Short mmCIF file of C-alpha atoms and ligand atoms in Angstrom, two decimals:
data_model
loop_
_atom_site.label_atom_id
_atom_site.label_comp_id
_atom_site.label_asym_id
_atom_site.label_seq_id
_atom_site.Cartn_x
_atom_site.Cartn_y
_atom_site.Cartn_z
CA MET A 591 56.84 140.34 131.90
CA ASP A 592 54.34 140.82 134.76
CA PRO A 593 53.40 144.52 134.74
CA ASP A 594 53.32 144.72 138.34
CA ALA A 595 56.92 143.31 138.81
CA ASP A 596 59.90 145.52 139.49
CA GLU A 597 63.10 145.25 137.50
CA GLN A 598 64.23 142.10 139.21
CA GLY A 599 60.84 140.73 138.47
CA TYR A 600 59.69 140.75 142.12
CA GLN A 601 56.15 141.95 143.06
CA VAL A 602 57.04 143.93 146.03
CA VAL A 603 54.24 145.93 147.42
CA THR A 604 55.01 148.84 149.73
CA ASP A 605 53.01 150.72 152.25
CA SER A 606 50.30 147.91 152.51
CA TRP A 607 48.30 145.80 154.89
CA LEU A 608 46.81 142.31 155.01
CA HIS A 609 43.32 141.57 156.53
CA ILE A 610 43.77 138.11 158.10
CA ALA A 611 41.02 136.15 159.59
CA ASP A 612 40.20 132.50 160.17
CA GLY A 613 43.96 131.85 159.25
CA LYS A 614 43.64 133.22 155.68
CA VAL A 615 44.58 136.19 154.05
CA GLN A 616 41.02 137.88 153.53
CA GLN A 617 42.21 141.07 151.73
CA ILE A 618 45.19 142.81 150.58
CA GLY A 619 45.63 146.74 150.30
CA THR A 620 47.55 149.83 150.35
CA SER A 621 47.51 152.28 153.35
CA GLU A 622 45.47 154.60 151.44
CA TYR A 623 42.55 152.23 151.80
CA ALA A 624 43.47 150.72 154.94
CA PRO A 625 40.13 149.44 156.80
CA LYS A 626 39.22 151.11 160.05
CA VAL A 627 40.21 148.72 162.71
CA LYS A 628 38.21 148.52 165.88
CA PRO A 629 40.10 149.05 168.95
CA GLY A 630 41.24 145.95 170.70
CA THR A 631 41.60 144.05 167.25
CA PRO A 632 44.87 142.07 167.50
CA CYS A 633 47.40 143.75 164.71
CA ILE A 634 50.78 142.55 163.60
CA ASP A 635 53.08 145.38 163.08
CA ALA A 636 55.44 144.69 160.20
CA GLU A 637 56.50 148.48 159.70
CA GLY A 638 59.99 148.72 158.10
CA LYS A 639 60.22 144.96 157.51
CA LEU A 640 59.74 142.58 154.41
CA VAL A 641 57.08 140.04 154.46
CA THR A 642 57.18 136.87 152.31
CA PRO A 643 55.33 134.05 152.32
CA GLY A 644 56.45 131.56 155.02
CA LEU A 645 59.28 129.40 153.77
CA ILE A 646 58.40 125.74 152.64
CA ASP A 647 61.08 122.94 152.94
CA ALA A 648 59.52 120.47 150.38
CA HIS A 649 62.07 117.66 150.75
CA THR A 650 63.62 116.56 154.06
CA HIS A 651 64.57 113.27 155.91
CA LEU A 652 64.41 114.92 159.49
CA VAL A 653 63.59 112.07 161.40
CA PHE A 654 66.69 109.58 162.15
CA ALA A 655 68.96 108.38 164.58
CA GLY A 656 72.74 108.11 164.40
CA CYS A 657 75.35 110.22 162.92
CA ARG A 658 77.45 109.65 159.75
CA ALA A 659 80.30 111.99 160.34
CA ASN A 660 82.67 108.89 160.20
CA GLU A 661 81.39 108.45 156.46
CA PHE A 662 82.10 112.05 155.71
CA GLU A 663 85.55 111.41 156.96
CA GLN A 664 85.72 108.11 154.94
CA ARG A 665 84.62 109.87 151.59
CA LEU A 666 87.49 112.64 152.11
CA ASN A 667 89.88 109.82 152.54
CA GLY A 668 88.80 108.70 149.10
CA VAL A 669 86.04 106.26 149.36
CA PRO A 670 83.00 107.12 147.08
CA TYR A 671 79.48 107.34 148.55
CA THR A 672 78.44 104.47 146.18
CA GLU A 673 81.10 102.19 147.66
CA ILE A 674 80.35 103.10 151.08
CA ALA A 675 76.52 102.16 150.53
CA LYS A 676 77.68 98.74 148.87
CA GLN A 677 79.61 97.80 152.02
CA GLY A 678 76.41 98.29 154.17
CA GLY A 679 77.19 101.87 155.41
CA GLY A 680 75.35 104.96 153.89
CA ILE A 681 71.51 104.80 154.15
CA LEU A 682 71.77 101.39 155.89
CA ALA A 683 73.82 102.67 158.72
CA SER A 684 70.91 105.19 159.40
CA VAL A 685 68.54 102.37 159.09
CA THR A 686 70.18 100.45 161.83
CA ALA A 687 70.35 103.41 164.15
CA THR A 688 66.73 104.50 163.40
CA ARG A 689 65.45 100.97 163.99
CA ASN A 690 66.97 100.68 167.44
CA ALA A 691 65.50 103.97 168.42
CA THR A 692 62.29 104.58 170.18
CA GLU A 693 59.70 106.93 169.15
CA ALA A 694 60.56 109.20 172.13
CA GLU A 695 64.35 109.04 170.96
CA LEU A 696 63.51 109.97 167.55
CA THR A 697 61.40 112.86 168.48
CA ALA A 698 63.98 114.16 170.87
CA LEU A 699 66.44 114.27 168.10
CA ALA A 700 64.19 115.72 165.39
CA ILE A 701 62.96 118.69 167.61
CA PRO A 702 66.05 120.69 167.49
CA ARG A 703 66.35 120.10 163.49
CA ALA A 704 62.80 121.29 163.21
CA LYS A 705 63.49 124.42 165.43
CA ALA A 706 66.48 125.19 163.35
CA LEU A 707 64.44 125.33 160.26
CA ALA A 708 61.78 127.36 161.89
CA ARG A 709 64.31 129.89 163.05
CA ASP A 710 65.21 130.46 159.44
CA GLY A 711 61.66 131.36 158.37
CA VAL A 712 60.32 128.05 157.67
CA THR A 713 56.51 127.44 158.03
CA SER A 714 56.09 124.05 156.44
CA ILE A 715 58.01 121.18 155.90
CA GLU A 716 57.82 117.60 154.27
CA ILE A 717 59.39 114.81 156.08
CA LYS A 718 60.07 111.34 154.43
CA SER A 719 60.35 107.98 156.19
CA GLY A 720 63.00 105.73 154.72
CA TYR A 721 65.32 104.85 157.48
CA GLY A 722 62.92 102.08 158.96
CA LEU A 723 62.48 99.84 155.82
CA THR A 724 60.26 97.42 157.83
CA LEU A 725 56.67 98.05 158.22
CA ASN A 726 56.84 98.74 161.94
CA ASP A 727 59.90 101.04 161.50
CA GLU A 728 58.66 103.04 158.61
CA LEU A 729 55.21 103.75 160.54
CA LYS A 730 57.03 104.62 163.70
CA MET A 731 59.07 107.31 161.75
CA LEU A 732 55.93 108.53 160.12
CA ARG A 733 54.21 108.88 163.50
CA VAL A 734 57.15 110.82 164.94
CA ALA A 735 57.26 113.11 161.84
CA LYS A 736 53.40 113.76 162.36
CA ALA A 737 53.75 114.45 166.02
CA LEU A 738 56.39 117.06 165.78
CA GLN A 739 53.74 119.48 165.15
CA GLN A 740 53.07 119.13 168.97
CA HIS A 741 56.44 120.52 169.54
CA VAL A 742 57.36 123.07 166.92
CA HIS A 743 55.11 125.52 165.28
CA LEU A 744 55.29 124.12 161.64
CA HIS A 745 52.71 122.44 159.32
CA ILE A 746 54.27 119.03 158.51
CA THR A 747 53.28 116.91 155.59
CA THR A 748 54.80 113.24 155.42
CA THR A 749 55.97 111.10 152.60
CA LEU A 750 56.46 107.37 152.71
CA LEU A 751 60.12 106.54 151.24
CA ALA A 752 59.99 102.80 152.01
CA ALA A 753 61.74 102.33 148.74
CA HIS A 754 64.71 104.13 149.85
CA ALA A 755 67.16 101.26 150.01
CA LEU A 756 66.95 97.43 149.77
CA PRO A 757 66.83 96.15 153.58
CA PRO A 758 68.89 93.38 154.49
CA GLU A 759 65.90 91.13 155.09
CA PHE A 760 65.15 91.28 151.39
CA ALA A 761 68.96 91.35 150.10
CA HIS A 762 67.90 88.23 147.89
CA SER A 763 65.21 89.88 146.06
CA ALA A 764 64.37 93.48 145.33
CA GLU A 765 61.18 92.53 143.66
CA GLU A 766 59.84 90.86 146.84
CA TYR A 767 60.71 93.91 148.85
CA ILE A 768 58.82 96.01 146.42
CA GLU A 769 55.83 93.63 146.74
CA HIS A 770 56.07 94.17 150.48
CA ILE A 771 55.92 97.87 150.15
CA CYS A 772 52.87 97.41 147.85
CA ASP A 773 51.11 94.84 149.59
CA GLU A 774 51.72 95.73 153.27
CA ILE A 775 53.32 99.01 153.70
CA ILE A 776 51.43 101.52 151.64
CA PRO A 777 47.98 100.27 152.54
CA ALA A 778 48.85 100.29 156.37
CA ALA A 779 50.32 103.94 156.05
CA ALA A 780 47.34 105.07 154.12
CA ASN A 781 45.03 103.27 156.47
CA GLU A 782 46.63 104.91 159.64
CA ASN A 783 46.37 108.28 157.68
CA LEU A 784 50.01 108.73 158.26
CA VAL A 785 51.00 109.85 154.95
CA ASP A 786 50.44 112.22 152.06
CA ALA A 787 52.63 111.09 149.42
CA VAL A 788 54.95 108.22 148.43
CA ASP A 789 58.68 108.56 147.21
CA VAL A 790 60.94 106.06 145.53
CA PHE A 791 64.79 106.38 145.15
CA CYS A 792 65.26 105.43 141.64
CA GLU A 793 68.89 104.72 141.15
CA LYS A 794 71.21 101.89 140.38
CA ILE A 795 72.25 101.65 143.98
CA ALA A 796 68.42 101.54 144.81
CA PHE A 797 65.32 100.73 142.50
CA SER A 798 64.70 100.57 138.79
CA PRO A 799 62.21 102.72 136.99
CA ALA A 800 59.95 99.68 136.68
CA GLN A 801 59.97 99.06 140.28
CA MET A 802 59.22 102.83 140.82
CA GLU A 803 56.14 102.52 138.56
CA LYS A 804 54.78 99.59 140.42
CA VAL A 805 55.19 101.66 143.94
CA PHE A 806 53.64 104.69 142.34
CA ARG A 807 50.61 102.78 140.88
CA THR A 808 49.94 101.41 144.31
CA ALA A 809 50.14 104.77 146.01
CA HIS A 810 47.56 106.06 143.52
CA ALA A 811 45.21 103.22 144.15
CA HIS A 812 45.33 104.46 147.84
CA GLY A 813 44.86 108.27 146.88
CA LEU A 814 48.41 109.30 147.77
CA MET A 815 50.53 111.55 145.75
CA VAL A 816 53.78 110.47 144.19
CA LYS A 817 57.21 111.78 143.84
CA GLY A 818 60.75 110.61 143.16
CA HIS A 819 64.56 110.88 143.89
CA THR A 820 65.69 110.42 140.33
CA GLU A 821 68.65 111.28 138.23
CA GLN A 822 70.97 112.18 141.29
CA LEU A 823 73.89 109.74 140.37
CA SER A 824 73.01 108.65 137.04
CA ASN A 825 70.56 109.00 134.17
CA LEU A 826 67.91 106.05 134.38
CA GLY A 827 65.01 108.09 132.88
CA GLY A 828 63.19 108.05 136.12
CA SER A 829 62.20 111.78 136.01
CA ALA A 830 60.37 111.45 132.68
CA LEU A 831 58.61 108.24 133.90
CA ALA A 832 57.72 109.79 137.20
CA ALA A 833 56.27 112.84 135.33
CA GLU A 834 54.30 110.63 133.22
CA LEU A 835 53.01 109.03 136.13
CA GLY A 836 51.73 112.22 137.68
CA ALA A 837 54.70 113.10 140.23
CA THR A 838 54.24 116.42 141.86
CA SER A 839 57.95 116.71 141.96
CA VAL A 840 61.10 114.79 140.94
CA ASP A 841 64.19 115.83 143.15
CA HIS A 842 67.90 115.96 142.68
CA LEU A 843 68.29 115.93 138.89
CA GLU A 844 71.90 116.33 138.32
CA TYR A 845 71.72 113.86 135.60
CA LEU A 846 68.45 114.83 133.91
CA ASP A 847 68.90 115.40 130.11
CA GLU A 848 66.54 117.39 127.83
CA ALA A 849 64.11 114.66 127.20
CA GLY A 850 63.35 114.62 131.00
CA VAL A 851 63.13 118.08 131.10
CA GLN A 852 60.63 118.14 128.44
CA ALA A 853 58.61 115.57 130.16
CA LEU A 854 58.44 117.67 133.33
CA ALA A 855 57.26 120.54 131.24
CA THR A 856 54.63 118.50 129.52
CA HIS A 857 53.23 117.07 132.73
CA GLY A 858 53.48 120.05 135.07
CA THR A 859 56.13 118.39 137.36
CA VAL A 860 58.27 120.46 139.67
CA ALA A 861 61.85 120.01 139.47
CA THR A 862 63.13 120.13 143.15
CA LEU A 863 66.83 120.92 143.21
CA LEU A 864 68.85 119.81 146.26
CA PRO A 865 71.96 121.88 146.58
CA GLY A 866 72.98 120.87 149.99
CA ALA A 867 73.57 117.29 148.63
CA PHE A 868 75.16 118.53 145.48
CA PHE A 869 77.64 120.58 147.64
CA PHE A 870 78.39 118.08 150.43
CA LEU A 871 78.78 114.91 148.00
CA ARG A 872 81.19 117.43 146.07
CA GLU A 873 79.27 116.72 142.85
CA THR A 874 80.44 118.34 139.83
CA GLN A 875 77.59 117.52 137.46
CA GLN A 876 75.33 120.42 137.50
CA PRO A 877 71.56 120.02 137.12
CA PRO A 878 70.34 121.35 133.74
CA ILE A 879 69.26 124.84 134.98
CA ASP A 880 69.07 126.41 131.55
CA LEU A 881 67.12 123.80 130.00
CA LEU A 882 64.57 123.71 133.01
CA ARG A 883 64.51 127.67 132.61
CA GLN A 884 63.86 127.23 128.65
CA TYR A 885 61.01 124.76 129.09
CA GLN A 886 59.66 126.94 131.93
CA VAL A 887 59.78 124.13 134.47
CA PRO A 888 59.20 125.46 138.07
CA MET A 889 62.25 124.84 140.33
CA ALA A 890 61.93 124.23 143.90
CA ILE A 891 64.69 124.40 146.30
CA ALA A 892 64.80 122.13 149.39
CA SER A 893 67.35 121.25 152.15
CA ASP A 894 67.23 117.28 151.80
CA PHE A 895 68.16 117.65 155.45
CA ASN A 896 69.50 113.95 156.06
CA PRO A 897 72.60 112.41 157.86
CA GLY A 898 74.27 111.23 154.79
CA THR A 899 74.07 113.86 152.00
CA SER A 900 72.83 117.09 153.38
CA PRO A 901 73.59 117.73 157.00
CA TYR A 902 72.25 121.25 156.82
CA ALA A 903 69.15 122.56 158.57
CA SER A 904 68.90 125.74 156.90
CA LEU A 905 66.78 126.73 154.01
CA THR A 906 68.39 130.20 153.49
CA LEU A 907 71.69 128.45 153.32
CA MET A 908 70.09 126.51 150.43
CA MET A 909 69.00 129.41 148.70
CA ASN A 910 72.30 130.91 148.95
CA MET A 911 73.86 127.54 147.66
CA ALA A 912 71.26 127.70 144.81
CA CYS A 913 72.52 130.85 143.59
CA THR A 914 76.25 130.40 144.19
CA GLN A 915 76.30 126.61 143.09
CA PHE A 916 73.61 126.44 140.48
CA ARG A 917 73.61 130.14 139.37
CA LEU A 918 69.90 130.73 140.26
CA THR A 919 68.95 134.35 140.82
CA PRO A 920 67.71 135.35 144.15
CA ARG A 921 64.26 135.58 142.95
CA GLU A 922 64.24 132.20 141.32
CA ALA A 923 65.65 130.85 144.91
CA LEU A 924 62.81 132.66 146.66
CA GLN A 925 60.25 131.22 144.33
CA GLY A 926 61.92 127.77 144.92
CA VAL A 927 61.23 127.95 148.62
CA THR A 928 57.76 129.48 148.38
CA CYS A 929 55.33 129.05 145.37
CA HIS A 930 57.28 126.36 143.56
CA ALA A 931 57.83 124.52 146.85
CA ALA A 932 54.00 124.43 147.48
CA LYS A 933 53.56 123.01 143.91
CA ALA A 934 56.17 120.50 144.81
CA LEU A 935 53.88 119.34 147.58
CA GLY A 936 50.72 119.47 145.52
CA GLN A 937 49.44 122.37 147.70
CA THR A 938 47.48 125.14 146.38
CA HIS A 939 46.70 127.14 149.70
CA THR A 940 50.42 128.04 150.63
CA GLY A 941 53.46 129.50 148.93
CA TYR A 942 51.82 132.90 147.92
CA ILE A 943 50.44 136.06 149.67
CA ALA A 944 47.16 136.40 148.03
CA LYS A 945 43.45 136.68 148.96
CA GLY A 946 42.27 133.28 150.25
CA MET A 947 45.66 131.80 151.04
CA GLN A 948 46.57 130.30 154.17
CA ALA A 949 48.26 133.23 156.24
CA ASP A 950 51.55 131.73 156.69
CA LEU A 951 54.34 134.43 156.47
CA ALA A 952 57.97 135.11 157.37
CA VAL A 953 58.64 138.71 158.42
CA TRP A 954 62.26 139.71 157.99
CA GLN A 955 64.49 142.51 159.00
CA ALA A 956 65.47 143.03 155.50
CA THR A 957 64.94 145.60 152.72
CA SER A 958 65.38 143.68 149.70
CA PRO A 959 64.29 140.00 148.87
CA ALA A 960 67.83 139.25 147.68
CA GLN A 961 69.08 139.65 151.13
CA LEU A 962 67.44 136.23 151.99
CA SER A 963 69.71 134.34 149.70
CA TYR A 964 72.87 136.51 150.43
CA GLN A 965 73.74 136.29 154.00
CA VAL A 966 74.11 133.20 156.04
CA GLY A 967 74.40 132.47 159.87
CA THR A 968 72.76 135.65 160.80
CA SER A 969 69.18 134.84 159.84
CA PRO A 970 67.29 138.25 159.13
CA LEU A 971 64.21 136.71 160.40
CA ALA A 972 62.03 138.94 162.67
CA PHE A 973 59.06 136.53 163.25
CA ARG A 974 56.76 134.16 161.62
CA VAL A 975 53.06 134.13 161.15
CA ILE A 976 51.39 130.74 161.08
CA LYS A 977 47.66 130.65 160.11
CA GLY A 978 47.30 134.25 161.07
CA VAL A 979 49.14 133.70 164.55
CA GLN A 980 52.42 135.57 165.32
CA HIS A 981 55.35 133.29 166.39
CA HIS A 982 58.53 135.02 167.85
CA GLY A 983 59.99 131.59 168.72
CA GLU A 984 59.85 128.20 167.12
O1 NIG B 1467 68.22 112.50 149.17
N1 NIG B 1467 69.36 110.04 147.63
C1 NIG B 1467 68.76 109.22 148.34
N2 NIG B 1467 68.63 109.53 149.69
C2 NIG B 1467 69.19 110.79 150.49
C3 NIG B 1467 70.38 110.28 150.96
C4 NIG B 1467 70.20 109.52 152.13
C5 NIG B 1467 71.47 109.04 152.91
O2 NIG B 1467 72.49 109.11 152.43
O3 NIG B 1467 71.01 108.83 154.14
C6 NIG B 1467 69.21 112.07 149.59
O4 NIG B 1467 70.26 112.44 149.07
FE1 FE B 1468 66.30 113.10 149.95
#
């Protein structure tokens, strides 16, 4: 147990100040030793408030067109998610709508979603492609994702998820599509500097572990990080393989077994839990939380915001669901959207409040960190600080 931690394991410092310059935390101290501030120096007043690292949503599919409320209704009338996917609905329904949308239309649709996350204390988000599935449409999605930074105060990282579903043009051969991803799409996305990481949906209704491996090897050859959607609907061993291949995170994990957990621990891979998708799909198989704790695998929590399985643009709602659905403690939930989320993105400059870290903060009208996982719908956010700059709006 950390000697500085309180009884719930937090490291809450009271009566303190941060010196921020050049967008970074330069020094932290208690008020006794507060530095003399020259008159006119800009100050951010957080008196009486709780300051946490800015929240990080490490897994979203925020850029898409179309609405899948009809499938929600179908599922509630008894048609399973996998059946809807086989009938050409599911991910492919969003692909059709997204292909038909222009960059301007996709941007207009994405802005309010990103703003909703920002209003909830989020300062960084990851956005995946994966509803284009052609070279041009995947690049279009990534360009829209990157350009969102001009409309909302957020740091954005992007992930190429061309291996999300088999597009109709390649229905005859998944292998050919994987080759197309490796030979054309990854090199183009990397050359245009549109992407930080590459993701694969490794599942019976999507791509095999061997296909994931090919994509990951190509991603590495282009200097890109890798991560996976693994063990969401069945256990194919994708998480363990992804971890061996250096994935920063594997995500979903309801069907992860002990060998998989062990592999994550061995390779330092983050387990990203997506309680929104679990809840919305009315999944009953729980991710192996106790094993993840036992093997000390860092657990991130993300929204997985998407039109099919997690239409929830609130990271504090995900913290609440991580606690109520997966029995995480509020402290684990907070780590899941800060330091562990940063690690899931391969970042070392965000997720903590410490000397030298980027000054991204969420300032809350709250007295205890547990409040952030507790109440939903009345966000206690007071304001955010991004690279040292205070933002009251989005
Ligand atoms: O993370 N699991 C695969 N991909 C998304 C779902 C996408 C969709 O249904 O549109 C997810 O849950
Ligand atoms: Fe996802």
